[in-house]
XYZ file of C-alpha atoms in Angstrom:
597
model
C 8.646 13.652 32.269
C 11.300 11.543 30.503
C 12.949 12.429 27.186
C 12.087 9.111 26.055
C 10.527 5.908 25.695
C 12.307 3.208 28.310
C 13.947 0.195 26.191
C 11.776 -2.151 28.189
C 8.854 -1.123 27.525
C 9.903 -0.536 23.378
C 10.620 -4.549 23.940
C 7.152 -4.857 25.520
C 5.532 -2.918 23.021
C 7.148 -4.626 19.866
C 6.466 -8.535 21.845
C 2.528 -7.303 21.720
C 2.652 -6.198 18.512
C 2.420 -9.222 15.776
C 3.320 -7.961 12.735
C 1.018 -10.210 10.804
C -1.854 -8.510 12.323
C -0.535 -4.989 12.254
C 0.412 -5.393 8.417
C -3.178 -7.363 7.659
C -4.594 -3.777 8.615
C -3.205 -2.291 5.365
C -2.031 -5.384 3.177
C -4.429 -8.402 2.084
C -1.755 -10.995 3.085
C -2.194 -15.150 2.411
C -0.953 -17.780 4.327
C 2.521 -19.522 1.960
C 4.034 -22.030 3.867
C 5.440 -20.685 6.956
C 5.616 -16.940 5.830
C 2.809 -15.078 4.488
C 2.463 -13.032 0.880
C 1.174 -9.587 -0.216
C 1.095 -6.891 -2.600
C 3.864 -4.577 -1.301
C 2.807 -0.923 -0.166
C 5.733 0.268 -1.081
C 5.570 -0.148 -4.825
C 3.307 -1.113 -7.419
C 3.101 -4.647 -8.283
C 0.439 -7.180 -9.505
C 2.188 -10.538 -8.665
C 2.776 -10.579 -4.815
C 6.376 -9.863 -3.770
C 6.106 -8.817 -0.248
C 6.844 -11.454 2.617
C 6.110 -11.523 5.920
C 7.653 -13.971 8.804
C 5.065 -14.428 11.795
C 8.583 -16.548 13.236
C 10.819 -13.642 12.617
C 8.318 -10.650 13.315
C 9.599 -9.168 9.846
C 9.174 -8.226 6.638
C 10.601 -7.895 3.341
C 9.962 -6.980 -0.529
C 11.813 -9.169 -2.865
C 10.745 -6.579 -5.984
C 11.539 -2.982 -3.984
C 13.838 -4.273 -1.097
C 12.054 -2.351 1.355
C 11.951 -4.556 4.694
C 12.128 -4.136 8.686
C 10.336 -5.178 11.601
C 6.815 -3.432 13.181
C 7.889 0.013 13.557
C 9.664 0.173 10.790
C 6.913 -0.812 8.517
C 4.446 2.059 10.199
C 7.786 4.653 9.951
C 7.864 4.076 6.329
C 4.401 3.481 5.112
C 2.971 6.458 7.546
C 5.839 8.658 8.078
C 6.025 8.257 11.569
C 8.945 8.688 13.965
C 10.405 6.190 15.851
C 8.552 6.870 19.361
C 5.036 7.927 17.169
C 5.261 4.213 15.869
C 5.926 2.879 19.653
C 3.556 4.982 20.985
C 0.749 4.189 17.771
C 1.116 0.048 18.668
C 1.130 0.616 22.017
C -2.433 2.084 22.146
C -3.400 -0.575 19.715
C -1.705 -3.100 22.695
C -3.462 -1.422 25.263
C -0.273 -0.526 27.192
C 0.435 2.592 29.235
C 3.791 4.237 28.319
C 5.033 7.339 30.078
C 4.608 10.855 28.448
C 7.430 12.064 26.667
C 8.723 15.363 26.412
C 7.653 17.567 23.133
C 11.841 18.071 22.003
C 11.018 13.940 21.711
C 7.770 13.732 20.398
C 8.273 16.951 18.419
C 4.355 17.921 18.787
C 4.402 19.458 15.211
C 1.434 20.850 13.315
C 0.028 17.385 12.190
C -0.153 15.883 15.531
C -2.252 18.876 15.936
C -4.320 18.378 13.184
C -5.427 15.131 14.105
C -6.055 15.825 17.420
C -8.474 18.887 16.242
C -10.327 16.766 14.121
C -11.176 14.318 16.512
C -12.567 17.097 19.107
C -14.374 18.535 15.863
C -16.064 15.331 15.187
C -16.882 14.822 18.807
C -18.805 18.351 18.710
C -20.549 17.786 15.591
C -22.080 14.565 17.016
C -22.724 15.856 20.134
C -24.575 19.072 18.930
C -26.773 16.654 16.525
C -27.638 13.739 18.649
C -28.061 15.742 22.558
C -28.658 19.665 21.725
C -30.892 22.344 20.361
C -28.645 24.048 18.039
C -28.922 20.261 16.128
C -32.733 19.622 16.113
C -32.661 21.185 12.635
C -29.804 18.537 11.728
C -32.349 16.295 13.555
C -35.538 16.712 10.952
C -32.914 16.801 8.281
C -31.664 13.040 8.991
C -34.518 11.890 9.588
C -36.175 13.359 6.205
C -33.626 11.742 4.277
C -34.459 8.171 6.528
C -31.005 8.014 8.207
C -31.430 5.353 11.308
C -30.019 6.265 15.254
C -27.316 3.091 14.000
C -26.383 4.561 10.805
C -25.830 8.122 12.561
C -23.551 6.400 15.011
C -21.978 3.931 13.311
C -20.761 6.524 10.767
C -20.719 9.024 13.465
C -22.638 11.651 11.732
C -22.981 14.688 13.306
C -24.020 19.278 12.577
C -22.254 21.885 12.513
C -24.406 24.383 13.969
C -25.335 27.663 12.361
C -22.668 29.925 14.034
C -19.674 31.284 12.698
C -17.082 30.577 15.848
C -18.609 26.917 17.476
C -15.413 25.372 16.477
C -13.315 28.855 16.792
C -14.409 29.081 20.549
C -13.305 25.224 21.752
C -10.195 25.346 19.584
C -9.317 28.536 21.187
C -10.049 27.183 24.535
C -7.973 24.034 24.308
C -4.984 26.356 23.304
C -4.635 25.437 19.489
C -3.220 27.234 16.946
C -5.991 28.965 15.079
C -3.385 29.495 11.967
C -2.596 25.477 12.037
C -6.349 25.026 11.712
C -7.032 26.877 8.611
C -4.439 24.797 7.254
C -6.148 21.914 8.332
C -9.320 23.180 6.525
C -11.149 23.191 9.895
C -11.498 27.523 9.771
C -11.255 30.212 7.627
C -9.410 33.553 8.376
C -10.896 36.477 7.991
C -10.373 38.845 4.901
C -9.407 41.445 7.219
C -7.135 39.011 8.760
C -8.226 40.160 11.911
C -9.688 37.284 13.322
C -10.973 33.159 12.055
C -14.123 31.597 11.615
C -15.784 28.167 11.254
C -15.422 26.562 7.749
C -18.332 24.311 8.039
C -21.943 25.987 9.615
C -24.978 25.006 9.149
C -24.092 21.553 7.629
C -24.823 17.745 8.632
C -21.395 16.581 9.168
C -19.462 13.405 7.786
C -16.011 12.289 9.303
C -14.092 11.177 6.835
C -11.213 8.833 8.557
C -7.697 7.464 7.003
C -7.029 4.054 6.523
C -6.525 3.451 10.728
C -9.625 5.032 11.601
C -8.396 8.406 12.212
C -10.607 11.507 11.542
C -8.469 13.437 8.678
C -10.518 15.458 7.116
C -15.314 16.095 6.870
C -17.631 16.189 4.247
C -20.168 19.052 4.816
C -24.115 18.843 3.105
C -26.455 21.597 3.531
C -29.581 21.222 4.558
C -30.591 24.153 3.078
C -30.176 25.665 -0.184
C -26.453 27.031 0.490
C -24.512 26.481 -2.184
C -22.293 24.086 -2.429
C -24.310 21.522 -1.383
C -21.487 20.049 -0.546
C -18.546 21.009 1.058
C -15.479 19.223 1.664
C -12.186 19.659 3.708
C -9.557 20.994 1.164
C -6.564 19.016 0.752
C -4.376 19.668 3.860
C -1.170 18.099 5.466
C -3.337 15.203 7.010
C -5.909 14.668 4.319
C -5.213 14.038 0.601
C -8.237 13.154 -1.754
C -6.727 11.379 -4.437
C -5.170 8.693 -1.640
C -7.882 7.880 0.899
C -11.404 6.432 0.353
C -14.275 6.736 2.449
C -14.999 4.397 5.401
C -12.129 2.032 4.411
C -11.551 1.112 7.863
C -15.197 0.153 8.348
C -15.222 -1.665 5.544
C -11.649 -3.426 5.965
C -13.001 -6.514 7.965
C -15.548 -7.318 5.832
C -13.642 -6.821 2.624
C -11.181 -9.686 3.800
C -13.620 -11.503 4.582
C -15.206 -11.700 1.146
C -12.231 -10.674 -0.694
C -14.429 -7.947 -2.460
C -15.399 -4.815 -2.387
C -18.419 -2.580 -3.427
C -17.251 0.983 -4.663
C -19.433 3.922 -4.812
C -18.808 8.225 -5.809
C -19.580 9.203 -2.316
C -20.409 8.688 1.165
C -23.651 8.524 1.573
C -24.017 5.588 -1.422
C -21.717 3.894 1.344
C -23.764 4.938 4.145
C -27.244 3.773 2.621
C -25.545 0.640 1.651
C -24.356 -0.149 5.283
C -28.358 0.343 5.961
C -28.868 -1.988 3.676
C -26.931 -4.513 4.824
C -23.902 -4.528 2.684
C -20.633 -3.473 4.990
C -18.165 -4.044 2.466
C -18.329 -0.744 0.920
C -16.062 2.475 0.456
C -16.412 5.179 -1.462
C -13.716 8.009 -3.485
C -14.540 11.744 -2.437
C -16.445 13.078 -5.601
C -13.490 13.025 -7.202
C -12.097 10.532 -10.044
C -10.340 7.102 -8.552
C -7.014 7.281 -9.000
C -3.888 5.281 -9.360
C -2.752 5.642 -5.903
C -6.190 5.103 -4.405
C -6.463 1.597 -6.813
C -3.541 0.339 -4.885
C -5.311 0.802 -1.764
C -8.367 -0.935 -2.789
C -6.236 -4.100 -4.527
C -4.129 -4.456 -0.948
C -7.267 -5.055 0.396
C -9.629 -6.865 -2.096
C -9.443 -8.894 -4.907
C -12.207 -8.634 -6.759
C -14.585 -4.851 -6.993
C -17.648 -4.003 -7.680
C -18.071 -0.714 -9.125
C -21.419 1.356 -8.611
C -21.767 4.394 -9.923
C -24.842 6.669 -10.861
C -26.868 5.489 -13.840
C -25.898 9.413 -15.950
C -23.493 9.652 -18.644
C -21.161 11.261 -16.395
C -21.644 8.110 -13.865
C -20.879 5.617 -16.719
C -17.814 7.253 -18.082
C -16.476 7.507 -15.026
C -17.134 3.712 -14.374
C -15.346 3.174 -17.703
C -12.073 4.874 -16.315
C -12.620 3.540 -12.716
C -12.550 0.215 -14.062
C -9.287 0.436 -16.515
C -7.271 1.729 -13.788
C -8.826 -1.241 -11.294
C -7.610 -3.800 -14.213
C -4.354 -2.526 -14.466
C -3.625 -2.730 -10.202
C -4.782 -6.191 -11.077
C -8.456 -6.527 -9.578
C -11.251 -8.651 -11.360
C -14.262 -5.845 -11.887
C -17.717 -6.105 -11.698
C -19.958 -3.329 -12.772
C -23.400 -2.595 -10.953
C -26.023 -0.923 -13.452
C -28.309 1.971 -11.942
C -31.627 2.587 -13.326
C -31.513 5.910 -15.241
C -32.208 8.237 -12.852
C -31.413 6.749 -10.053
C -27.950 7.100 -7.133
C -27.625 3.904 -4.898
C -29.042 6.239 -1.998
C -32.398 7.068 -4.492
C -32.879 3.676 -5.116
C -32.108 1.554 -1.890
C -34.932 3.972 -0.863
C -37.517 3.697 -3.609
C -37.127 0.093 -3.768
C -35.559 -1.270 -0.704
C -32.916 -2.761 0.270
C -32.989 -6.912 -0.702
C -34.012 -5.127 -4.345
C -30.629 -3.491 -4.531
C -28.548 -6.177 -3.097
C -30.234 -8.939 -5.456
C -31.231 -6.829 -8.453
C -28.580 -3.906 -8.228
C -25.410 -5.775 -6.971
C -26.229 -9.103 -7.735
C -26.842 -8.698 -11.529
C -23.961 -6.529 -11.908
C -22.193 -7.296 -15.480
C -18.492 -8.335 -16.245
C -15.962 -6.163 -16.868
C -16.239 -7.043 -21.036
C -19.692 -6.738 -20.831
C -19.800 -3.258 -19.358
C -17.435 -2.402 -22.064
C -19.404 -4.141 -25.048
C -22.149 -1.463 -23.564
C -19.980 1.451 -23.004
C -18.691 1.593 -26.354
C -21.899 0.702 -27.836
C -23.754 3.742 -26.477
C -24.475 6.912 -28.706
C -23.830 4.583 -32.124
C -26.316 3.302 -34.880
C -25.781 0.231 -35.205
C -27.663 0.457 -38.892
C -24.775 2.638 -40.232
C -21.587 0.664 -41.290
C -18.871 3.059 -40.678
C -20.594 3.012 -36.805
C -21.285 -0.447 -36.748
C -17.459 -1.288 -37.720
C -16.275 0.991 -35.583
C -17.574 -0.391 -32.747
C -16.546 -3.898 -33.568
C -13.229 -2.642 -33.565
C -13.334 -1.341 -30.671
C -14.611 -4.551 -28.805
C -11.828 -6.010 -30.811
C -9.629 -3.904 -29.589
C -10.947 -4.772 -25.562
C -11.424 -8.557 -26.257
C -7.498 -8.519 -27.602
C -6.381 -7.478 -23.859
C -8.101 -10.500 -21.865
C -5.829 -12.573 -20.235
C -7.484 -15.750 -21.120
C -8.280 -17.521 -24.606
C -11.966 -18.861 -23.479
C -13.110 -15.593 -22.325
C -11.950 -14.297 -26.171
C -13.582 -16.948 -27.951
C -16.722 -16.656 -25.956
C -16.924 -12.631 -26.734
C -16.071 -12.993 -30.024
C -18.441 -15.682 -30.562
C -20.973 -13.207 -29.377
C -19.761 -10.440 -31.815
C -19.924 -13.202 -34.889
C -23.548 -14.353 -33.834
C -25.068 -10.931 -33.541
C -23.308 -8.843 -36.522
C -23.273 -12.636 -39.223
C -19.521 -12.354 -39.318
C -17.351 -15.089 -39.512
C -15.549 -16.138 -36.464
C -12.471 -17.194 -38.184
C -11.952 -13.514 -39.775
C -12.882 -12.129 -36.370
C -9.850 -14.188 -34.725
C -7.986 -13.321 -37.587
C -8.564 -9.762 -36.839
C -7.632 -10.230 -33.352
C -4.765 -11.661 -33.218
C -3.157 -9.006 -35.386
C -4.780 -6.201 -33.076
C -2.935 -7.916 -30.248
C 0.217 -8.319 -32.344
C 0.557 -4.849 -32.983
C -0.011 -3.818 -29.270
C 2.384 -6.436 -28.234
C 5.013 -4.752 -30.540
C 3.868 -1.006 -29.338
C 4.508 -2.569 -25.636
C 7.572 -3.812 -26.341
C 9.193 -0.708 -27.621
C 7.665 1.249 -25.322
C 9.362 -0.994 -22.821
C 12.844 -1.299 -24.030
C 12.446 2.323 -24.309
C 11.936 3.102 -20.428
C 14.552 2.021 -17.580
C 13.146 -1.387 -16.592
C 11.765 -1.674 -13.284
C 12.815 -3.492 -10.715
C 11.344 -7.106 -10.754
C 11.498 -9.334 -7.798
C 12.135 -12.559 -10.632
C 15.040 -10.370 -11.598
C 16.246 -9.743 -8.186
C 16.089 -12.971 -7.334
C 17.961 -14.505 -10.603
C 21.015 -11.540 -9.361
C 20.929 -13.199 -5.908
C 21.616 -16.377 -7.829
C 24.318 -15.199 -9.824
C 26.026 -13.586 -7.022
C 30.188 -14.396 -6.470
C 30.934 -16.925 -3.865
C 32.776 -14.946 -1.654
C 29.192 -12.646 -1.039
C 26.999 -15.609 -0.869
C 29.230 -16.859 1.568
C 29.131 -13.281 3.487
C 25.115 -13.710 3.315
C 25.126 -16.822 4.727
C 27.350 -16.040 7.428
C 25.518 -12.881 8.588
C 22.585 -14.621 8.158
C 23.263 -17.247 10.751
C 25.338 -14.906 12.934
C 21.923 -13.322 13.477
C 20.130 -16.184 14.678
C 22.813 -17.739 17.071
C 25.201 -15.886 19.699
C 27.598 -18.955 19.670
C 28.196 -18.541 15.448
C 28.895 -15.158 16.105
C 31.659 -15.262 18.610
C 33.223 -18.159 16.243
C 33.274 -15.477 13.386
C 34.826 -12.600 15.311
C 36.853 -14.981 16.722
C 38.384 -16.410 13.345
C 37.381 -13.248 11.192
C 36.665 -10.481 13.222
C 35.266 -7.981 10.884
C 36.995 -8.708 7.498
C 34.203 -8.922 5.159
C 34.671 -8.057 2.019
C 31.538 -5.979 1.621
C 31.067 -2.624 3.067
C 27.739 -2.994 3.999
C 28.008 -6.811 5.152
C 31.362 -5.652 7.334
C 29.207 -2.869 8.690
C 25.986 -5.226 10.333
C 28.981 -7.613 11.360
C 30.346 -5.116 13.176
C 26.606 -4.189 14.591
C 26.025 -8.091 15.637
C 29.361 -8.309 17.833
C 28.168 -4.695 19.534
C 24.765 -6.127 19.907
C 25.570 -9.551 21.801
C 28.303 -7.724 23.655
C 25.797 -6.300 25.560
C 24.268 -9.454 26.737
C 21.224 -9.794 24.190
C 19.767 -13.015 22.951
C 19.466 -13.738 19.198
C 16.469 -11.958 18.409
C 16.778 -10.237 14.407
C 13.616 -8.222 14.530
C 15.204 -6.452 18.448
C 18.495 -6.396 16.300
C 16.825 -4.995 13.266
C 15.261 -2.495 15.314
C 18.630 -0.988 16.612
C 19.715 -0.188 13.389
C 19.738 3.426 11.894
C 21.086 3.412 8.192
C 17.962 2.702 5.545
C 19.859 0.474 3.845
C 21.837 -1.514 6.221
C 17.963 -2.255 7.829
C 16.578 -3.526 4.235
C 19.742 -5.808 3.876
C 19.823 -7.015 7.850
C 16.263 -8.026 7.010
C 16.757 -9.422 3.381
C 19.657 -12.071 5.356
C 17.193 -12.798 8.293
C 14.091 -13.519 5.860
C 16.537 -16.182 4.363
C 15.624 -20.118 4.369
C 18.181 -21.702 6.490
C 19.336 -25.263 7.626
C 18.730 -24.681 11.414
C 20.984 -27.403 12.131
C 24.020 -26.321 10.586
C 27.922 -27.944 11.089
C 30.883 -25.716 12.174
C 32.472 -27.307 8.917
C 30.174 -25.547 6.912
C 30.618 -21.929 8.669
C 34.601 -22.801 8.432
C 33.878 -22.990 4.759
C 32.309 -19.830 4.373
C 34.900 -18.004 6.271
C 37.641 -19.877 4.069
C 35.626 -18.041 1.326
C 35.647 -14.558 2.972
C 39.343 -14.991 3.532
C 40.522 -15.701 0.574
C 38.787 -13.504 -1.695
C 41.557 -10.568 -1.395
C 44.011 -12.874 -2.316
C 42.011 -14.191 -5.479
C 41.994 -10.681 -6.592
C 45.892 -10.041 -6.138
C 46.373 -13.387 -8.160
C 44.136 -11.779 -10.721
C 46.563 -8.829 -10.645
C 49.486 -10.363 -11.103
C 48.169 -12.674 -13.529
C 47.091 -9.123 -15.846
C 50.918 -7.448 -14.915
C 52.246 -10.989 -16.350
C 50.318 -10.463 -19.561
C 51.381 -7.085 -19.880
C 55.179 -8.173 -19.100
C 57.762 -7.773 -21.972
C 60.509 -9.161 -20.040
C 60.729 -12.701 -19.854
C 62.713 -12.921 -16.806
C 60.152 -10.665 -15.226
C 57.504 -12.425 -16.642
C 58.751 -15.524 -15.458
C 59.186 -14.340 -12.083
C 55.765 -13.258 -11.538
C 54.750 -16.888 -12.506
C 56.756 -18.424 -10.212
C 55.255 -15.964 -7.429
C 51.360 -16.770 -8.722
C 52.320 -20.556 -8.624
C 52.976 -19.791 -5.075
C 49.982 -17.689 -3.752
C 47.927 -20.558 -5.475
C 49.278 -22.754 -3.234
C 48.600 -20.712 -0.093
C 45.128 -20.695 -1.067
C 44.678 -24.018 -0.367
């Protein structure tokens, strides 16, 4: 067994692997001329900042600066090592590579993890689709009308009544039992002398991350235990408040529509598969949250929020759908009858009812909110009744565009007799005052960094390091500039960093490779040299460019350090008292002018 991963079969690997289709898996990306766009994964954003080059196989945020080729982008987005990230695309490539040894791989307690919880989810199907210990799982599912596709396409499965099921196989296959109650698959004892199985007596949900991997289950009694549900705890694999429920499912639809239906919990998403609707995900009984929003807006444009019909259900919605708006996603909301879950109802009434009637009549985002706030006021009493006009003032003052206002406040005007004038009047000086409030708010943080920004500074950049970018950038693409500039240059680039990925490029074709900046990119170790090596290959180029040109940019380079001694002696000659000496230095300015050109 080797100590690692042959450099042939890396090159193989990273060939197979196109990193438009690797990066489509987590990042809704449009065609834009020759590159494609996205939100970037690596920071919040609602205008589209991340590019990626199907030409170059890379990547690269204009806002953040984050950037690299196809492991790179799993390294940093999933934490991987170098050789997980190999090893993850080449199972997604279908090619064999040779076993490593654990020093390499270092085997450490969440490659353990995983692996438990996909034997886990293989015995909980197995026990309730082919044994006895899962006929009472059996009646259950099929009480609650669960079809033979929905059980496998969600892979649904029992934990059977037994307190060391999963403690016995675990134990067999050699895992640490201690790793496994931190993976919320067992519980230890009390008397900490032995561990026992977390979930018993329980139909079983996998609950997957974003790739498809089983991270974490969702456990529902089929008794009267209590809770009635039980889910994994929060664990090294699995955090709630970042994945959502059958995302990976969902993923190909979603792009396909460019929406999404969101529901509370899995088995809303699992009756709604029945149902024929496969765009759907779901949080984990908990609240949506930022992070999670992110998610969702990488992968859809436009969600569909459907929540229970209960005031806990609506006010929920309310918050769901703020934090959706500020990711940037156009909301829908879906309105339950009272009384009634998605699961309830796509049962009582079918499932064309729901998709036409539940999903198909679901209201705006303002509308939802003209309800929202309306609920719980008399609208016969005028301190109410003007406090809720305010507040739909307050809503209609944040839409983006003027003929959504005027037709909402239109609305308000017809149904309260108010003049629309004094309504606009009003506002306008509700969004005045949040304008200021933003503003000061603003100046009173440390801006963040803004890809129009970090472009402009690109602009505005001295000569000499534009000329350095330009250079490097072409040096990359073409073994013959290169051996021109170490020829005529060698190294001296004013720039640390620049002088440092110079100094990479002449190692890299000394060693016989072709021009290739993603294989180049990939040989690179320091975080930032990799986002700047990537920033200069992402570059728009003339492909057909004269030696004349590269001459100029290495006259730049070279006479840089000479510009700044001018500028020194030109300072000590200001500073002079002397006129002799001040003359002098003149004289010897005059003449490193002159060698400049």
């Amino acid at each position: 067994m080797s100590n690692r991963i042959p450099d042939e079969k890396v090159e193989l690997v990273r060939r197979s692997s196109d990193i438009v289709e690797v990066i489509s898996d987590y990042v809704q990306l449009k065609k834009q001329g020759r590159q494609y766009i996205g939100l970037c994964p690596f920071h919040g954003e609602k205008s589209p900042s991340f590019s990626v080059s199907p030409d170059k196989q890379l990547y690269h945020c204009f806002g953040c600066g984050a950037g690299g080729n196809v492991f790179s982008f799993l390294m940093e987005l999933e934490g991987l090592t170098f050789i997980e990230s190999v090893r993850k695309l080449g199972e997604r490539a279908n090619i064999d590579l040779p076993e490593v040894t654990a020093e390499t791989t270092a085997q450490g307690p969440q490659v353990l993890m995983r692996s438990a919880h996909e034997l886990a989810a293989k015995l909980y199907y197995h026990v309730l689709t082919l044994t006895e210990q899962g006929s009472e799982g059996r009646s259950y599912v099929k009480k609650r009308g669960f079809t033979k596709e929905q059980i496998e396409h969600f892979q649904i499965g029992f934990a059977p009544d037994r307190w060391d099921a999963l403690v016995t196989i675990l134990s067999k296959r050699n895992f640490s039992l201690e790793t496994m109650v931190q993976a919320s698959l067992l519980g230890e004892r009390e008397s900490k002398d032995g561990y026992y199985d977390r979930f018993r007596n329980r139909l079983m949900f996998p609950i997957w991350d974003g790739q498809g991997n089983v991270i974490a289950f969702g456990g529902r009694t089929i008794s009267d235990e209590k809770p009635k549900y039980l889910n994994s705890s929060d664990s090294p694999i699995f955090h709630k408040g970042n994945t959502l429920y059958g995302l990976h499912l969902a993923r190909p639809s979603i792009r396909k529509q460019g929406s999404t239906v969101l529901f509370e919990g899995y088995v809303d998403v699992i009756a709604a598969w029945g149902a024929g609707l496969s765009n759907t995900i779901a949080t984990l009984g908990t609240a949506l949250t930022q992070e999670q929003a992110k998610v969702i807006r990488r992968n859809a444009e436009t969600v569909t929020i459907c929540y229970d019909s209960d005031k806990a259900g609506t006010s929920a919605a309310f918050r769901s759908a703020g934090i959706l708006e500020q990711v940037g996603c156009t909301v829908k909301v879906a309105q339950m009858p009272e009384g009634l879950d998605p699961d309830d109802y796509i049962r009582t009434y079918g499932a064309e009812s729901f998709k036409s009637n539940v999903i198909g009549e679901s209201l705006t985002l303002m509308s939802f909110k003209m309800r929202y706030l309306r609920k719980g006021k008399n609208m016969q009493n005028e301190a109410e009744r003007m406090s809720y006009i305010e507040d739909v003032l307050k809503e209609i003052s944040a839409l983006p565009r003027a003929v959504e206002r005027d037709h909402y406040l239109r609305q308000i005007a017809e149904e309260f007799s108010l003049s629309l004038e004094a309504l606009k009047h009003e506002q306008f000086q509700i969004y005045r005052e949040k304008r200021k409030q933003d503003q000061s708010q603003y100046q009173a943080k440390e801006r963040p960094i803004q890809s129009r920004k970090s472009l402009e500074a690109k602009k505005l950049l001295p000569a000499h390091q534009n000329a350095e970018r330009f250079l490097l950038a072409h040096m990359m693409r073409d073994v013959e500039v290169t051996e021109l500039v170490q020829e005529r240059i060698g190294g001296s680039f004013n720039i640390d960093e620049h002088q440092a990925i110079a100094a990479h490029l002449f190692a890299y074709f000394g060693e016989g490779y072709e021009a290739n900046p993603s294989q180049f990119i990939q040989g690179l170790q320091d975080e930032r040299l990799i986002r700047i090596a990537t920033e200069l290959a992402m570059m728009s180029l003339n492909d057909d460019v004269q030696e004349q040109e590269l001459l100029d940019y290495m006259k730049l380079i070279e006479i840089y350090p000479k510009r700044v001694q001018i500028q020194q002696k030109e300072l000590e000659m200001k500073q002079e008292k002397d006129p002799l000496e001040a003359a002098r230095l003149l004289m010897e300015i005059n003449r490193m002018k002159q060698e400049l050109h």
